[in-house]
Amino acid sequence: MFIPPSSSVAAPAPHAPCLEVLGEAVARVQVRRLVAELESVTDPRGACGVRYRISSLLALVICAMTAAGHDSITAAAEWCRRATPEELAAFGLPYHPLLGRYRVPSEKTLRSVLGRLDPGEISAAGYDCLRPLLSAQPCRPDPVMPDGGTEREQRRAHRTAASAAPARSRRRAIAVDGKCLRGAKRPDGSRVFLLSAVRHGDGVTLASREIGAKTNEIPEFAPLLDHIDDTDLAGTVVTADALHAQRDHATYLHERGAHYLLTIKNNQRGQARQLHALPWKDIPVIHRDDARGHGRHEQRIVQVVTVAGLLFPYAAQALRIQRRRRLYGAKKWSSETVYAITDLTAEEASAAEIASWARGHWTVENTVHWVRDVAFGEDKSQVRTHNAPAVLAALRDLIRSALKLAGYVNTTAGRRAHTDRPRVLALYGIT
């Protein structure tokens, strides 16, 4: 019989069910997939005085922050205090035989532990947890949410997927981009930056890495992708902005068996001049895209040409993308021209595939950075304890990806649907 801590009934001391009494085999059955996957995260604490396992604390914070309104460590600690004894047992928390109840971690404990963890390990553990749910091709969203509710973005995504022509890409794509955590600061006053590798389409984060105070994104590119297994990286197309149009990056991807699609700007002046000098007027337009939505009308014209002797390692094709945008009701168009290069030949990648990868690179902005800022209030968070800002960002990525794979197009609506505790525990397989 479980006795809640608030109950006035005296709790029996040694006879109450707890993980230690149930035995290791039963405990492993109770603590399901999420807690088991988080066991791979290294515990930086010493063995003396440790009460809670790292996997249990991380699972508690993930479940707490899944529910709408729980965006801070304080809210996560309050969610933990309201948990029932059965739920605390499922998380693997220690049982106190004298008090007759399970121990619940305090806000101070959560803040201290999160600040000492490695965000890269948490991203890797989260991806391993979501890996069985991933598919090679993106699934069409349902017109209603999994809980039966109706939502505008859900319907819009369903209509867009139903009306779009079925396009099958021969290769997976990964977007690499950085983000500033505006509310967080280091002790020296510098801001915290993260570099992430995100899958195109579903927006699942494969790896993330905090950028040091005295460096930038460029030297962190290869260490970030080192966290991704060869099975996940080989044969994929890595898209990145002009900052990562570096020769060392191209060589690294070639050695790992991956390909690249990099934007070229004036940071590579020789390459930029070479691309501008190509006879684009004589090159036919191979792909056109006309899209309407989010209050604007957008047109894209893509030209691709095979060029030998480009001043970039392994470069095989050059492309020019001309974008025209106009807000609804406006008469004036705004235009932009972007140049990019790829090491894929014309036989390995068509113009439509290259155009989809170039547009899909914005997945990391639209479905990752924007969602974390708006749905989770990441830029408003002022958590500054050591690695805690980067660790919380990795946990938000895991939550966002889990809701996306569960069928929720709108992350905010998905969080509202998981206000009830049973729904949260069922989402992560904790029973």
Short mmCIF file of C-alpha atoms in Angstrom, two decimals:
data_model
loop_
_atom_site.label_atom_id
_atom_site.label_comp_id
_atom_site.label_asym_id
_atom_site.label_seq_id
_atom_site.Cartn_x
_atom_site.Cartn_y
_atom_site.Cartn_z
CA MET A 1 0.00 0.00 0.00
CA PHE A 2 1.37 3.43 -0.97
CA ILE A 3 1.02 6.22 1.60
CA PRO A 4 1.28 9.75 0.16
CA PRO A 5 3.64 12.07 2.07
CA SER A 6 0.75 14.42 2.92
CA SER A 7 -1.30 11.65 4.49
CA SER A 8 -1.75 11.63 8.27
CA VAL A 9 -1.72 7.83 8.34
CA ALA A 10 1.49 6.37 9.70
CA ALA A 11 3.47 4.59 7.03
CA PRO A 12 4.78 1.06 7.63
CA ALA A 13 8.54 1.20 7.58
CA PRO A 14 10.14 -1.83 5.95
CA HIS A 15 7.08 -3.36 4.24
CA ALA A 16 6.29 -0.55 1.80
CA PRO A 17 7.04 -1.43 -1.83
CA CYS A 18 10.26 0.12 -3.14
CA LEU A 19 12.73 -0.63 -5.89
CA GLU A 20 15.27 -2.05 -3.46
CA VAL A 21 12.73 -4.48 -2.02
CA LEU A 22 11.24 -5.40 -5.40
CA GLY A 23 14.63 -6.42 -6.70
CA GLU A 24 16.71 -5.44 -9.69
CA ALA A 25 14.76 -7.51 -12.22
CA VAL A 26 11.40 -5.95 -11.37
CA ALA A 27 12.98 -2.51 -11.21
CA ARG A 28 14.28 -2.85 -14.75
CA VAL A 29 10.77 -3.77 -15.92
CA GLN A 30 9.26 -0.73 -14.19
CA VAL A 31 11.83 1.77 -15.40
CA ARG A 32 11.16 1.76 -19.14
CA ARG A 33 12.80 3.10 -22.26
CA LEU A 34 13.54 6.74 -21.37
CA VAL A 35 15.22 6.07 -18.05
CA ALA A 36 17.16 3.14 -19.51
CA GLU A 37 18.52 5.21 -22.41
CA LEU A 38 19.62 7.99 -20.07
CA GLU A 39 21.77 5.54 -18.15
CA SER A 40 24.50 6.20 -20.74
CA VAL A 41 24.98 9.79 -19.48
CA THR A 42 28.16 10.06 -17.41
CA ASP A 43 27.65 10.91 -13.74
CA PRO A 44 30.19 13.63 -12.77
CA ARG A 45 29.44 13.33 -9.05
CA GLY A 46 31.48 11.43 -6.55
CA ALA A 47 30.18 8.18 -5.13
CA CYS A 48 29.85 9.56 -1.60
CA GLY A 49 26.45 10.98 -0.68
CA VAL A 50 24.70 10.34 -4.01
CA ARG A 51 20.97 9.70 -3.52
CA TYR A 52 19.52 9.94 -7.03
CA ARG A 53 20.62 8.37 -10.28
CA ILE A 54 21.36 10.73 -13.14
CA SER A 55 18.90 8.90 -15.38
CA SER A 56 16.10 9.35 -12.83
CA LEU A 57 16.72 13.08 -12.44
CA LEU A 58 16.90 13.67 -16.19
CA ALA A 59 13.73 11.65 -16.80
CA LEU A 60 11.91 13.68 -14.14
CA VAL A 61 12.94 17.00 -15.71
CA ILE A 62 12.00 15.80 -19.21
CA CYS A 63 8.54 14.66 -18.12
CA ALA A 64 8.00 17.82 -16.08
CA MET A 65 8.97 20.17 -18.94
CA THR A 66 6.78 18.28 -21.41
CA ALA A 67 3.64 19.65 -19.77
CA ALA A 68 2.64 23.18 -20.75
CA GLY A 69 3.71 25.90 -18.33
CA HIS A 70 6.71 24.04 -16.92
CA ASP A 71 9.60 25.89 -18.56
CA SER A 72 11.95 26.38 -15.61
CA ILE A 73 13.83 24.24 -13.10
CA THR A 74 11.56 25.60 -10.36
CA ALA A 75 8.46 24.40 -12.22
CA ALA A 76 10.12 21.02 -12.80
CA ALA A 77 10.79 20.64 -9.06
CA GLU A 78 7.16 21.49 -8.30
CA TRP A 79 6.02 18.87 -10.82
CA CYS A 80 8.18 16.30 -9.04
CA ARG A 81 6.75 17.16 -5.63
CA ARG A 82 3.22 16.51 -6.91
CA ALA A 83 4.08 13.05 -8.25
CA THR A 84 2.36 10.03 -6.74
CA PRO A 85 4.37 7.25 -5.03
CA GLU A 86 3.69 4.93 -7.98
CA GLU A 87 5.15 7.50 -10.37
CA LEU A 88 8.20 8.10 -8.20
CA ALA A 89 8.78 4.34 -8.09
CA ALA A 90 8.64 4.17 -11.90
CA PHE A 91 11.36 6.82 -12.11
CA GLY A 92 13.61 4.75 -9.86
CA LEU A 93 13.81 7.22 -6.97
CA PRO A 94 15.10 5.89 -3.62
CA TYR A 95 12.66 4.84 -0.94
CA HIS A 96 13.18 5.97 2.67
CA PRO A 97 12.04 3.12 4.96
CA LEU A 98 11.90 5.25 8.11
CA LEU A 99 9.87 8.06 6.59
CA GLY A 100 7.75 5.60 4.63
CA ARG A 101 7.91 7.52 1.35
CA TYR A 102 10.06 8.08 -1.69
CA ARG A 103 12.63 10.82 -1.71
CA VAL A 104 11.91 13.72 -4.07
CA PRO A 105 14.79 15.84 -5.46
CA SER A 106 14.70 19.53 -4.59
CA GLU A 107 15.16 22.44 -6.97
CA LYS A 108 18.70 22.93 -5.66
CA THR A 109 19.55 19.31 -6.46
CA LEU A 110 18.18 19.55 -10.00
CA ARG A 111 19.97 22.84 -10.67
CA SER A 112 23.28 21.56 -9.31
CA VAL A 113 23.18 18.27 -11.25
CA LEU A 114 22.08 19.83 -14.55
CA GLY A 115 24.91 22.33 -14.34
CA ARG A 116 27.53 19.59 -14.21
CA LEU A 117 26.36 17.39 -17.08
CA ASP A 118 27.65 17.27 -20.66
CA PRO A 119 24.98 18.54 -23.11
CA GLY A 120 26.55 16.51 -25.92
CA GLU A 121 26.00 13.25 -24.04
CA ILE A 122 22.39 14.17 -23.33
CA SER A 123 21.73 14.91 -27.01
CA ALA A 124 23.26 11.55 -27.96
CA ALA A 125 21.19 9.71 -25.35
CA GLY A 126 18.02 11.48 -26.50
CA TYR A 127 18.66 10.54 -30.12
CA ASP A 128 19.25 6.90 -29.13
CA CYS A 129 15.91 6.98 -27.33
CA LEU A 130 14.10 8.31 -30.41
CA ARG A 131 15.99 6.24 -32.99
CA PRO A 132 13.44 3.34 -33.09
CA LEU A 133 10.70 5.83 -34.00
CA LEU A 134 12.52 7.38 -36.95
CA SER A 135 11.61 6.57 -40.54
CA ALA A 136 13.54 7.03 -43.77
CA GLN A 137 10.76 9.13 -45.32
CA PRO A 138 8.68 11.76 -43.45
CA CYS A 139 5.16 10.63 -42.60
CA ARG A 140 2.10 12.61 -43.68
CA PRO A 141 0.54 14.43 -40.69
CA ASP A 142 -2.98 13.43 -39.71
CA PRO A 143 -5.75 16.06 -39.95
CA VAL A 144 -6.35 15.82 -36.19
CA MET A 145 -3.96 15.55 -33.27
CA PRO A 146 -3.32 12.12 -31.72
CA ASP A 147 -5.61 12.98 -28.80
CA GLY A 148 -8.46 13.74 -31.21
CA GLY A 149 -8.27 17.52 -30.94
CA THR A 150 -8.35 19.86 -33.91
CA GLU A 151 -5.67 22.47 -34.45
CA ARG A 152 -5.00 24.93 -37.28
CA GLU A 153 -1.35 24.07 -37.95
CA GLN A 154 -2.18 20.36 -37.88
CA ARG A 155 -4.84 20.79 -40.58
CA ARG A 156 -2.58 23.06 -42.65
CA ALA A 157 0.30 20.57 -42.55
CA HIS A 158 -2.07 17.77 -43.58
CA ARG A 159 -3.45 19.76 -46.54
CA THR A 160 0.03 20.78 -47.66
CA ALA A 161 1.31 17.22 -47.54
CA ALA A 162 -1.76 15.90 -49.35
CA SER A 163 -1.56 18.45 -52.18
CA ALA A 164 2.21 18.33 -52.64
CA ALA A 165 3.69 16.06 -55.27
CA PRO A 166 5.33 12.98 -53.73
CA ALA A 167 9.05 13.72 -53.74
CA ARG A 168 11.44 11.00 -52.71
CA SER A 169 14.98 12.00 -51.94
CA ARG A 170 17.68 9.43 -52.47
CA ARG A 171 19.69 10.74 -49.54
CA ARG A 172 19.01 11.95 -46.03
CA ALA A 173 20.04 15.50 -45.12
CA ILE A 174 21.40 17.02 -41.91
CA ALA A 175 21.43 20.76 -41.17
CA VAL A 176 24.21 22.25 -39.04
CA ASP A 177 23.56 25.65 -37.48
CA GLY A 178 24.28 27.62 -34.32
CA LYS A 179 22.05 29.46 -31.84
CA CYS A 180 22.59 32.01 -29.12
CA LEU A 181 20.87 31.48 -25.75
CA ARG A 182 20.09 35.14 -25.19
CA GLY A 183 19.02 34.92 -21.58
CA ALA A 184 22.00 32.89 -20.38
CA LYS A 185 25.45 34.27 -19.60
CA ARG A 186 28.72 32.82 -18.39
CA PRO A 187 30.47 34.11 -15.25
CA ASP A 188 32.66 36.35 -17.45
CA GLY A 189 29.57 37.93 -19.00
CA SER A 190 29.87 36.21 -22.41
CA ARG A 191 26.82 34.69 -24.05
CA VAL A 192 26.21 30.98 -24.49
CA PHE A 193 26.15 29.59 -28.05
CA LEU A 194 25.16 26.10 -29.18
CA LEU A 195 25.91 24.26 -32.42
CA SER A 196 23.39 21.59 -33.44
CA ALA A 197 23.02 18.95 -36.13
CA VAL A 198 19.35 18.43 -37.05
CA ARG A 199 17.67 16.05 -39.48
CA HIS A 200 15.76 17.64 -42.35
CA GLY A 201 12.04 16.97 -42.32
CA ASP A 202 11.27 15.80 -38.81
CA GLY A 203 13.73 18.17 -37.08
CA VAL A 204 15.18 15.53 -34.75
CA THR A 205 18.46 16.65 -33.19
CA LEU A 206 21.28 14.18 -33.70
CA ALA A 207 23.98 16.05 -31.76
CA SER A 208 24.62 19.39 -30.08
CA ARG A 209 27.69 21.05 -28.67
CA GLU A 210 28.30 24.14 -26.58
CA ILE A 211 30.70 26.62 -28.16
CA GLY A 212 33.48 27.84 -25.90
CA ALA A 213 33.75 31.47 -24.83
CA LYS A 214 36.99 32.05 -26.77
CA THR A 215 36.11 30.26 -30.00
CA ASN A 216 33.37 30.16 -32.65
CA GLU A 217 31.35 27.66 -34.71
CA ILE A 218 34.08 26.86 -37.24
CA PRO A 219 36.44 24.74 -35.05
CA GLU A 220 33.43 23.02 -33.43
CA PHE A 221 32.07 21.65 -36.72
CA ALA A 222 34.09 18.43 -36.80
CA PRO A 223 33.80 17.70 -33.02
CA LEU A 224 30.03 18.09 -33.34
CA LEU A 225 29.76 15.55 -36.17
CA ASP A 226 32.13 13.21 -34.31
CA HIS A 227 29.20 12.51 -31.98
CA ILE A 228 27.20 11.06 -34.93
CA ASP A 229 27.78 7.41 -35.82
CA ASP A 230 29.12 6.53 -39.25
CA THR A 231 25.90 4.65 -39.97
CA ASP A 232 23.90 7.88 -39.52
CA LEU A 233 26.36 10.19 -41.30
CA ALA A 234 27.64 8.12 -44.23
CA GLY A 235 25.84 8.94 -47.48
CA THR A 236 23.97 11.93 -46.03
CA VAL A 237 24.06 15.52 -47.28
CA VAL A 238 25.21 18.05 -44.67
CA THR A 239 23.83 21.55 -45.28
CA ALA A 240 25.36 24.61 -43.63
CA ASP A 241 25.49 28.37 -44.06
CA ALA A 242 28.38 30.40 -45.46
CA LEU A 243 30.29 30.39 -42.17
CA HIS A 244 30.99 26.67 -42.60
CA ALA A 245 32.08 26.92 -46.24
CA GLN A 246 35.57 25.86 -45.17
CA ARG A 247 37.93 23.59 -47.06
CA ASP A 248 38.71 21.61 -43.91
CA HIS A 249 35.00 20.93 -43.43
CA ALA A 250 34.67 19.61 -46.99
CA THR A 251 37.66 17.33 -46.50
CA TYR A 252 36.31 16.07 -43.19
CA LEU A 253 32.91 15.21 -44.68
CA HIS A 254 34.55 13.44 -47.63
CA GLU A 255 36.61 11.31 -45.25
CA ARG A 256 33.48 10.40 -43.27
CA GLY A 257 31.66 9.34 -46.44
CA ALA A 258 29.20 12.24 -46.33
CA HIS A 259 28.40 15.00 -48.84
CA TYR A 260 27.91 18.73 -48.49
CA LEU A 261 25.73 21.56 -49.73
CA LEU A 262 27.31 24.84 -48.63
CA THR A 263 26.27 28.44 -49.19
CA ILE A 264 29.02 30.61 -50.64
CA LYS A 265 29.42 34.28 -49.73
CA ASN A 266 32.31 36.71 -49.60
CA ASN A 267 34.05 34.80 -46.81
CA GLN A 268 35.33 32.65 -49.71
CA ARG A 269 36.14 35.50 -52.08
CA GLY A 270 37.86 33.47 -54.77
CA GLN A 271 35.05 30.94 -54.87
CA ALA A 272 32.40 33.68 -54.79
CA ARG A 273 33.98 35.52 -57.74
CA GLN A 274 34.17 32.27 -59.67
CA LEU A 275 30.48 31.56 -59.10
CA HIS A 276 29.40 35.09 -59.99
CA ALA A 277 31.35 34.90 -63.25
CA LEU A 278 29.52 31.82 -64.51
CA PRO A 279 27.22 32.45 -67.53
CA TRP A 280 23.99 32.12 -65.58
CA LYS A 281 21.99 33.81 -68.37
CA ASP A 282 22.77 30.88 -70.62
CA ILE A 283 22.02 28.22 -67.98
CA PRO A 284 18.43 26.97 -68.10
CA VAL A 285 16.14 27.07 -65.09
CA ILE A 286 15.72 23.48 -63.98
CA HIS A 287 13.44 23.87 -60.99
CA ARG A 288 10.74 26.37 -60.00
CA ASP A 289 8.88 26.60 -56.73
CA ASP A 290 5.88 28.76 -55.96
CA ALA A 291 4.65 28.72 -52.36
CA ARG A 292 2.01 30.62 -50.43
CA GLY A 293 1.60 30.64 -46.69
CA HIS A 294 2.36 32.44 -43.44
CA GLY A 295 1.12 35.70 -44.93
CA ARG A 296 3.45 35.83 -47.92
CA HIS A 297 3.93 34.68 -51.50
CA GLU A 298 7.35 33.23 -52.27
CA GLN A 299 8.91 32.16 -55.58
CA ARG A 300 12.17 30.28 -56.08
CA ILE A 301 14.12 29.73 -59.28
CA VAL A 302 16.95 27.20 -59.19
CA GLN A 303 19.74 26.88 -61.73
CA VAL A 304 22.29 24.08 -61.47
CA VAL A 305 25.39 23.59 -63.57
CA THR A 306 28.26 21.11 -63.54
CA VAL A 307 31.58 22.96 -63.48
CA ALA A 308 35.09 21.55 -63.42
CA GLY A 309 37.94 23.30 -61.63
CA LEU A 310 35.97 25.00 -58.86
CA LEU A 311 38.21 26.43 -56.14
CA PHE A 312 36.81 24.15 -53.46
CA PRO A 313 37.66 20.54 -52.52
CA TYR A 314 35.57 17.90 -54.31
CA ALA A 315 33.07 20.50 -55.63
CA ALA A 316 31.14 19.13 -58.63
CA GLN A 317 28.07 21.35 -59.09
CA ALA A 318 27.25 25.01 -58.56
CA LEU A 319 23.78 26.39 -58.12
CA ARG A 320 22.08 29.74 -57.99
CA ILE A 321 18.82 30.24 -56.13
CA GLN A 322 16.80 33.39 -56.80
CA ARG A 323 14.12 34.08 -54.21
CA ARG A 324 11.30 36.60 -54.52
CA ARG A 325 8.98 37.36 -51.60
CA ARG A 326 5.93 39.55 -51.26
CA LEU A 327 3.57 39.96 -48.34
CA TYR A 328 -0.13 39.55 -49.00
CA GLY A 329 -1.57 42.89 -50.07
CA ALA A 330 1.83 44.40 -50.90
CA LYS A 331 2.86 45.44 -54.41
CA LYS A 332 6.62 45.36 -54.00
CA TRP A 333 8.71 42.22 -54.23
CA SER A 334 11.93 41.68 -52.26
CA SER A 335 14.54 39.58 -54.04
CA GLU A 336 17.63 37.65 -52.93
CA THR A 337 20.21 35.64 -54.83
CA VAL A 338 22.09 32.80 -53.12
CA TYR A 339 24.98 30.76 -54.49
CA ALA A 340 25.92 27.30 -53.24
CA ILE A 341 28.12 24.35 -54.14
CA THR A 342 27.89 20.61 -53.63
CA ASP A 343 30.18 17.66 -54.19
CA LEU A 344 27.34 15.58 -55.64
CA THR A 345 27.36 15.08 -59.38
CA ALA A 346 24.33 15.49 -61.64
CA GLU A 347 23.81 11.71 -61.62
CA GLU A 348 23.87 11.61 -57.82
CA ALA A 349 21.53 14.53 -57.15
CA SER A 350 18.89 16.16 -59.33
CA ALA A 351 18.05 19.86 -59.32
CA ALA A 352 14.79 19.19 -57.46
CA GLU A 353 16.65 17.31 -54.72
CA ILE A 354 19.25 20.06 -54.34
CA ALA A 355 16.49 22.68 -54.16
CA SER A 356 14.68 20.68 -51.47
CA TRP A 357 17.89 20.37 -49.42
CA ALA A 358 18.59 24.09 -49.76
CA ARG A 359 15.10 24.92 -48.56
CA GLY A 360 15.14 22.18 -45.93
CA HIS A 361 18.15 23.77 -44.27
CA TRP A 362 15.71 26.22 -42.71
CA THR A 363 14.32 23.27 -40.75
CA VAL A 364 16.79 24.07 -38.02
CA GLU A 365 15.47 27.64 -37.81
CA ASN A 366 11.74 27.02 -38.19
CA THR A 367 11.28 23.78 -36.27
CA VAL A 368 14.10 23.93 -33.72
CA HIS A 369 15.28 27.42 -32.79
CA TRP A 370 11.93 29.14 -33.23
CA VAL A 371 10.02 26.42 -31.34
CA ARG A 372 12.46 26.47 -28.43
CA ASP A 373 12.18 30.25 -28.19
CA VAL A 374 8.39 30.49 -28.50
CA ALA A 375 7.05 27.21 -27.09
CA PHE A 376 9.61 26.82 -24.28
CA GLY A 377 10.64 30.45 -23.69
CA GLU A 378 14.33 29.59 -24.09
CA ASP A 379 15.53 33.14 -24.76
CA LYS A 380 13.72 34.32 -21.63
CA SER A 381 15.35 31.70 -19.43
CA GLN A 382 18.08 33.18 -17.22
CA VAL A 383 19.51 29.90 -15.94
CA ARG A 384 23.26 30.49 -15.68
CA THR A 385 24.61 27.63 -13.55
CA HIS A 386 27.60 26.19 -15.41
CA ASN A 387 26.33 23.89 -18.22
CA ALA A 388 22.66 24.13 -17.21
CA PRO A 389 21.59 26.40 -20.15
CA ALA A 390 23.03 24.03 -22.76
CA VAL A 391 21.70 20.96 -20.92
CA LEU A 392 18.17 22.40 -20.77
CA ALA A 393 18.39 23.20 -24.49
CA ALA A 394 19.23 19.55 -25.19
CA LEU A 395 16.27 18.41 -23.05
CA ARG A 396 13.94 20.80 -24.90
CA ASP A 397 15.14 19.30 -28.18
CA LEU A 398 14.28 15.83 -26.91
CA ILE A 399 10.80 16.92 -25.81
CA ARG A 400 10.14 18.75 -29.08
CA SER A 401 11.26 15.73 -31.13
CA ALA A 402 9.19 13.30 -29.05
CA LEU A 403 6.02 15.36 -29.56
CA LYS A 404 6.76 15.70 -33.27
CA LEU A 405 7.22 11.96 -33.72
CA ALA A 406 4.07 11.34 -31.69
CA GLY A 407 2.09 13.23 -34.35
CA TYR A 408 1.83 16.77 -32.96
CA VAL A 409 2.69 19.40 -35.58
CA ASN A 410 2.26 22.26 -33.10
CA THR A 411 4.60 21.75 -30.15
CA THR A 412 2.64 24.13 -27.93
CA ALA A 413 -0.58 22.23 -28.59
CA GLY A 414 1.26 18.98 -27.88
CA ARG A 415 2.44 20.29 -24.54
CA ARG A 416 -1.09 21.35 -23.63
CA ALA A 417 -2.33 17.88 -24.53
CA HIS A 418 0.16 16.39 -22.05
CA THR A 419 -0.84 18.37 -18.99
CA ASP A 420 -2.16 15.14 -17.45
CA ARG A 421 0.57 13.03 -15.89
CA PRO A 422 -0.56 9.67 -17.35
CA ARG A 423 -0.21 11.07 -20.87
CA VAL A 424 3.31 12.30 -20.16
CA LEU A 425 4.43 8.96 -18.71
CA ALA A 426 2.84 7.04 -21.60
CA LEU A 427 4.63 9.28 -24.13
CA TYR A 428 8.02 8.18 -22.81
CA GLY A 429 7.09 4.61 -21.92
CA ILE A 430 7.31 5.08 -18.14
CA THR A 431 4.80 2.96 -16.26
#
